[in-house]
mmCIF file of C-alpha atoms in Angstrom:
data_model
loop_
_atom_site.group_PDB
_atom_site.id
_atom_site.type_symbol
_atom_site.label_atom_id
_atom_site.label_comp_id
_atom_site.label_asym_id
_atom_site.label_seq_id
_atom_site.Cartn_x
_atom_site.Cartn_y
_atom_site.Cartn_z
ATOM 1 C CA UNK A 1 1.530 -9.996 6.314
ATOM 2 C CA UNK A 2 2.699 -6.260 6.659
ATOM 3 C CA UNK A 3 5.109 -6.037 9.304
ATOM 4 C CA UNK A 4 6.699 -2.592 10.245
ATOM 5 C CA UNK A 5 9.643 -2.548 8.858
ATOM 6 C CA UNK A 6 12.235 0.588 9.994
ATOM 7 C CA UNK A 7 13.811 2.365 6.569
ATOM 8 C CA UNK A 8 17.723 1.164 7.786
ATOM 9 C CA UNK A 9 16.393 -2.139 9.134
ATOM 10 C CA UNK A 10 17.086 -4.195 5.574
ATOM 11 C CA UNK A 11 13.376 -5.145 4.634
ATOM 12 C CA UNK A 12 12.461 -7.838 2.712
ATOM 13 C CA UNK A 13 9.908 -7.741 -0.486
ATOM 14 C CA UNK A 14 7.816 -10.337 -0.165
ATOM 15 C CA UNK A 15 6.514 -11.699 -3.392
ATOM 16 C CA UNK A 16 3.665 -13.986 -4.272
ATOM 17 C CA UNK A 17 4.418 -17.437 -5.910
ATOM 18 C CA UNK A 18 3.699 -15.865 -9.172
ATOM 19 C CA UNK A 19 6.662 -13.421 -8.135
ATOM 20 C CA UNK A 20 4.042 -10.364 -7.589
ATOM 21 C CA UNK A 21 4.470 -8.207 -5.078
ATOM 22 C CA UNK A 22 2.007 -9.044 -2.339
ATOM 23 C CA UNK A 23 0.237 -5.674 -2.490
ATOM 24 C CA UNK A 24 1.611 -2.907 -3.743
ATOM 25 C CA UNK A 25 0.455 0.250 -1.198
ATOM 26 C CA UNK A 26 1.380 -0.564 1.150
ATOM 27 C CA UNK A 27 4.242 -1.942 -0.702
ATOM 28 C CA UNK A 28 4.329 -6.222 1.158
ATOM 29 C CA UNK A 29 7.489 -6.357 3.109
ATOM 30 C CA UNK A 30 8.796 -7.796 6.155
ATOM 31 C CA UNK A 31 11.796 -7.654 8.665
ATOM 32 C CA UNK A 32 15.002 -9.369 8.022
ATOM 33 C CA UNK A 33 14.037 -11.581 11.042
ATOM 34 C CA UNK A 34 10.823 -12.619 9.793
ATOM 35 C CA UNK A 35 12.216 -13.434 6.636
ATOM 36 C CA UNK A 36 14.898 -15.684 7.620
ATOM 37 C CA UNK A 37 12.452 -17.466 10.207
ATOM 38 C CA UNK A 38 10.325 -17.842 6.757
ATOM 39 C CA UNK A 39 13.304 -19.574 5.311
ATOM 40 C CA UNK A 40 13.883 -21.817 8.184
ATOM 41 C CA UNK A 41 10.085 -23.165 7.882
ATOM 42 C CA UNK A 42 10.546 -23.739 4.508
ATOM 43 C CA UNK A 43 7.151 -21.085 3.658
ATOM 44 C CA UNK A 44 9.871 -19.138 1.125
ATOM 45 C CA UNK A 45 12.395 -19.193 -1.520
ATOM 46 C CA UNK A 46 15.139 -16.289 -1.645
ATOM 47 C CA UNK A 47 15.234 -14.218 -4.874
ATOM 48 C CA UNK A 48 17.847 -11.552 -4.093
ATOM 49 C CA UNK A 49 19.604 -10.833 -1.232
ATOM 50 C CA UNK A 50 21.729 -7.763 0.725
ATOM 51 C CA UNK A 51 25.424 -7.614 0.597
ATOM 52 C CA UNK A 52 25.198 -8.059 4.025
ATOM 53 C CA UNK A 53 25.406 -11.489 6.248
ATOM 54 C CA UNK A 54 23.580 -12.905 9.930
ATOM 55 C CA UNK A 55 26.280 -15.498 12.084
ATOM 56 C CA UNK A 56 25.759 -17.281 14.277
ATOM 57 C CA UNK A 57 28.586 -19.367 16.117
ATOM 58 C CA UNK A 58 28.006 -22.148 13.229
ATOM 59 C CA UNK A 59 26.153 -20.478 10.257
ATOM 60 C CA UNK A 60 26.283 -17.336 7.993
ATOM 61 C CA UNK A 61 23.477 -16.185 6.066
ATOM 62 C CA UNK A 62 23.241 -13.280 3.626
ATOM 63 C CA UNK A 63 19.925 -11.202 4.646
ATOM 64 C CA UNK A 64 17.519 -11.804 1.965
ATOM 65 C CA UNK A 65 16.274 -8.451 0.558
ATOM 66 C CA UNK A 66 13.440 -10.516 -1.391
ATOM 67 C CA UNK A 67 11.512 -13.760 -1.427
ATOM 68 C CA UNK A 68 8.673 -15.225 -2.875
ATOM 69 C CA UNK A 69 6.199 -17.511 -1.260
ATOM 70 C CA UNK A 70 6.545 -21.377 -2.308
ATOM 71 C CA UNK A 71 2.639 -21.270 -1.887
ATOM 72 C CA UNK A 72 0.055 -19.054 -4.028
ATOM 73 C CA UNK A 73 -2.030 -16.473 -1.832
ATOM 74 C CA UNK A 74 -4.915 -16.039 -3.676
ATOM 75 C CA UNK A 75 -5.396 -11.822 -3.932
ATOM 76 C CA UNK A 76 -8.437 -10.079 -2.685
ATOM 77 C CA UNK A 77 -10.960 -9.149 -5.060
ATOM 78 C CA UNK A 78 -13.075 -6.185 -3.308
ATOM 79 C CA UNK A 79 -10.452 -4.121 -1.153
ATOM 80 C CA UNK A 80 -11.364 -3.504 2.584
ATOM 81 C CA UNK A 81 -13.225 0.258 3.476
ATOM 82 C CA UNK A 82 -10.703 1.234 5.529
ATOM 83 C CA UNK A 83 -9.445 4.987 5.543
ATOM 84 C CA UNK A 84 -6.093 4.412 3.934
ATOM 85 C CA UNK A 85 -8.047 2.692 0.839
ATOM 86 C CA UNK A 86 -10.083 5.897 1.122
ATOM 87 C CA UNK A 87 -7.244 8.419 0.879
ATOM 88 C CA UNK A 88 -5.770 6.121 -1.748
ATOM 89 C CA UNK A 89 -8.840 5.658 -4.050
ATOM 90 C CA UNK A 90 -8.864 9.642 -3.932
ATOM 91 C CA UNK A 91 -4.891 9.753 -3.979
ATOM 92 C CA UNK A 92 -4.571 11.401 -0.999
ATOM 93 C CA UNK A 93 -5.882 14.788 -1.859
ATOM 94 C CA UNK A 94 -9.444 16.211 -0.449
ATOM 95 C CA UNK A 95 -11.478 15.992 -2.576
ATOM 96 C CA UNK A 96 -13.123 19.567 -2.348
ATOM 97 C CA UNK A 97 -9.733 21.711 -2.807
ATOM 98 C CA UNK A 98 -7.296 19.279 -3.468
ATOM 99 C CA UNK A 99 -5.284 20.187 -0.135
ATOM 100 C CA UNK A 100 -3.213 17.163 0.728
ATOM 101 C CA UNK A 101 -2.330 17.952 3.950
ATOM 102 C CA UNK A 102 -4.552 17.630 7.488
ATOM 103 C CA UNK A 103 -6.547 14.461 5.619
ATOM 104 C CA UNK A 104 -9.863 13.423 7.487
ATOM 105 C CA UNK A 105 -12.830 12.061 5.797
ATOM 106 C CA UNK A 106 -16.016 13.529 4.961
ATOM 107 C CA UNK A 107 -19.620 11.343 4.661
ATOM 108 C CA UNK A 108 -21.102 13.405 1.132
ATOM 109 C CA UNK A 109 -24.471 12.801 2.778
ATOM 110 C CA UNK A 110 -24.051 13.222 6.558
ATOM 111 C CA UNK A 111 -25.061 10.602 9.193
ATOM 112 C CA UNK A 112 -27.741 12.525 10.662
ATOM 113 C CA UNK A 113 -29.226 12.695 7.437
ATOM 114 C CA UNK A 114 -29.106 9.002 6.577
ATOM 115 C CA UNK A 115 -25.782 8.714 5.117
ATOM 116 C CA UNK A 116 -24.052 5.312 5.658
ATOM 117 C CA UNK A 117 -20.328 5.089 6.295
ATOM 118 C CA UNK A 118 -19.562 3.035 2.912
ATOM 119 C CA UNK A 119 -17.604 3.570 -0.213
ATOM 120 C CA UNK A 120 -20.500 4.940 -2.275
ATOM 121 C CA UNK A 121 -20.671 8.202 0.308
ATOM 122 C CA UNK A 122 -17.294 8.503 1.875
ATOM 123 C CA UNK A 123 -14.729 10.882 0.014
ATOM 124 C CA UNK A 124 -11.121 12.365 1.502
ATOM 125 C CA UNK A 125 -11.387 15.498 2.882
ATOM 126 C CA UNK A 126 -8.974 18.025 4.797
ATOM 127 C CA UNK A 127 -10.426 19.500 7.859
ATOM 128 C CA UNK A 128 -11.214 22.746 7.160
ATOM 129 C CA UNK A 129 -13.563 21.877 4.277
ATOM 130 C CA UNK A 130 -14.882 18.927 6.509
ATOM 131 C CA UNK A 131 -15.288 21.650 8.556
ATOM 132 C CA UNK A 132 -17.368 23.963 6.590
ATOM 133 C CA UNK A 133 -19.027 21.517 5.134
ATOM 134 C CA UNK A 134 -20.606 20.197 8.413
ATOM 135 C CA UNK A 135 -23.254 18.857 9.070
ATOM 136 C CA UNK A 136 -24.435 20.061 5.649
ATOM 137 C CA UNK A 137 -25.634 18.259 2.210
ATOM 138 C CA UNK A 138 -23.488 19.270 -1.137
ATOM 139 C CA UNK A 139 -26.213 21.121 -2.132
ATOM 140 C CA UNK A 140 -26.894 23.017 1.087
ATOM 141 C CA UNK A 141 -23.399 23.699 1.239
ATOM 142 C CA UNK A 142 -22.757 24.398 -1.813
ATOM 143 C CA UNK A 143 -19.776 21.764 -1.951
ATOM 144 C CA UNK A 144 -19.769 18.851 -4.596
ATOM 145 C CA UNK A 145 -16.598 16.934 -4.756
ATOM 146 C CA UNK A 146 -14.475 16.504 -7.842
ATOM 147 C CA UNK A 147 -14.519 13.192 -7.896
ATOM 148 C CA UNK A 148 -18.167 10.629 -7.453
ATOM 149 C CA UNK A 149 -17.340 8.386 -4.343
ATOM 150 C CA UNK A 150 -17.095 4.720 -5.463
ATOM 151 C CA UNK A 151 -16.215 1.157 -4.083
ATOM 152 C CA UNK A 152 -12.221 0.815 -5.943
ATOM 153 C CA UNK A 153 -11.448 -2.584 -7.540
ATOM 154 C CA UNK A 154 -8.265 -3.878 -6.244
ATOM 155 C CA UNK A 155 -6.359 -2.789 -9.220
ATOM 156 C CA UNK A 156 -7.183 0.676 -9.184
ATOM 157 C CA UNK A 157 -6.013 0.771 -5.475
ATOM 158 C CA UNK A 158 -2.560 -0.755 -7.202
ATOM 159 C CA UNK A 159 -2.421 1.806 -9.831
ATOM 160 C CA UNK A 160 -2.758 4.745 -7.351
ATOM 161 C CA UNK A 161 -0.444 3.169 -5.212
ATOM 162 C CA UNK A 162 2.215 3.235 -8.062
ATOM 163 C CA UNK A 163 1.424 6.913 -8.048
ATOM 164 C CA UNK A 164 2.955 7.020 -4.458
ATOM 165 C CA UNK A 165 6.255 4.789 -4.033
ATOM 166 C CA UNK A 166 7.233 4.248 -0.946
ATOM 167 C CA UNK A 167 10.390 6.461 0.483
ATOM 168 C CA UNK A 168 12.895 3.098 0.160
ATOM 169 C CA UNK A 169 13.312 1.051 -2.494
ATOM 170 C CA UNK A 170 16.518 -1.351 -2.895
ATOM 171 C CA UNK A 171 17.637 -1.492 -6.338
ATOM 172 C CA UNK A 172 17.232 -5.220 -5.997
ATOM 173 C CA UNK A 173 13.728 -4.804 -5.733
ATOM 174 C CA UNK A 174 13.136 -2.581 -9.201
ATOM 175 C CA UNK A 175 12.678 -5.652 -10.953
ATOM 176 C CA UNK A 176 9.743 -6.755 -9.389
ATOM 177 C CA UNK A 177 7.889 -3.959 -9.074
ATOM 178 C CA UNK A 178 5.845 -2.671 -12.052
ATOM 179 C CA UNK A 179 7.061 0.976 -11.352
ATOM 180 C CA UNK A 180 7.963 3.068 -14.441
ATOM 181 C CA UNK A 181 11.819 2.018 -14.609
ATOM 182 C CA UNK A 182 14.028 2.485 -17.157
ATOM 183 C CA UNK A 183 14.641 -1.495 -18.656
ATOM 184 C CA UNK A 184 17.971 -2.954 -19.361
ATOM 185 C CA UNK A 185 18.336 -3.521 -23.556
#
């Protein structure tokens, strides 16, 4: 439900029915043309909106800068293994030198050795200490990361997200997003 949305394109939160955001990192949003074609098929309500209008020949519409879903999408329970939930469970930093820069991934016990690509032996890792590392067990090498691989629960992916907000937020968003903002009395 991600689509790629360019930072001066006017992108559109996208909310569940409860009025949570989708998923948090990355943070759910969608084009202003996928939102109004949303509206059309009656699949969303408009929460807030851009000063800033569409026309046509016979209509105006101010672009919608968030909606929420008339209909519930049940969340995910047990994340995906994909990289990005890899760098995010280990918040982007190798976990052998806390470099954050040049990211790869390392398997703790190596594939030639038995190792299985899966949460319980994958870690973040920057290349030179994937490098060094090798083909090589933490003990042989003499590497141990800092943190135990493990298989993230959905909200600990969220809360490390929070850690990492994306580069554009629209102050019509703040309220919906469970950022540390400063509240209104």
């Amino acid at each position: 439900m991600n689509a790629h949305v360019s930072q001066g394109g006017w992108p559109v939160l996208v909310l569940n029915a409860d009025f949570r955001p989708l998923s948090y990192y990355p943070l759910s949003l969608w084009s202003w043309q996928d939102a109004i074609k949303a509206v059309f098929l009656d699949r969303v309500n408009i929460v807030e909106h851009y000063d800033r209008a569409v026309r046509s020949p016979s209509f105006e519409m101010q672009l919608p800068s968030v909606v929420s879903l008339k209909s519930f999408v049940k969340p995910s329970t047990h994340p995906a293994f994909t990289r990005f939930n890899v760098f995010l469970r280990d918040r982007f930093m190798c976990q052998y030198c806390t470099a954050v820069e040049d990211l790869t991934f390392d398997h703790i016990i190596p594939r030639s050795k038995g190792g299985q690509t899966t949460w319980d032996n994958v870690v973040a890792a920057c290349s030179p200490c994937n490098l060094r590392k090798g083909n090589l067990t933490p003990q042989q090498a003499g590497m141990f990361p800092r943190q135990a691989p493990f298989a993230p629960t959905v909200h600990q992916l969220h809360r490390n997200g929070r850690l990492f907000p994306p580069n554009y937020l629209h102050d019509s968003w703040l309220d919906y997003l469970y950022w540390d903002t400063e509240l209104d009395p």
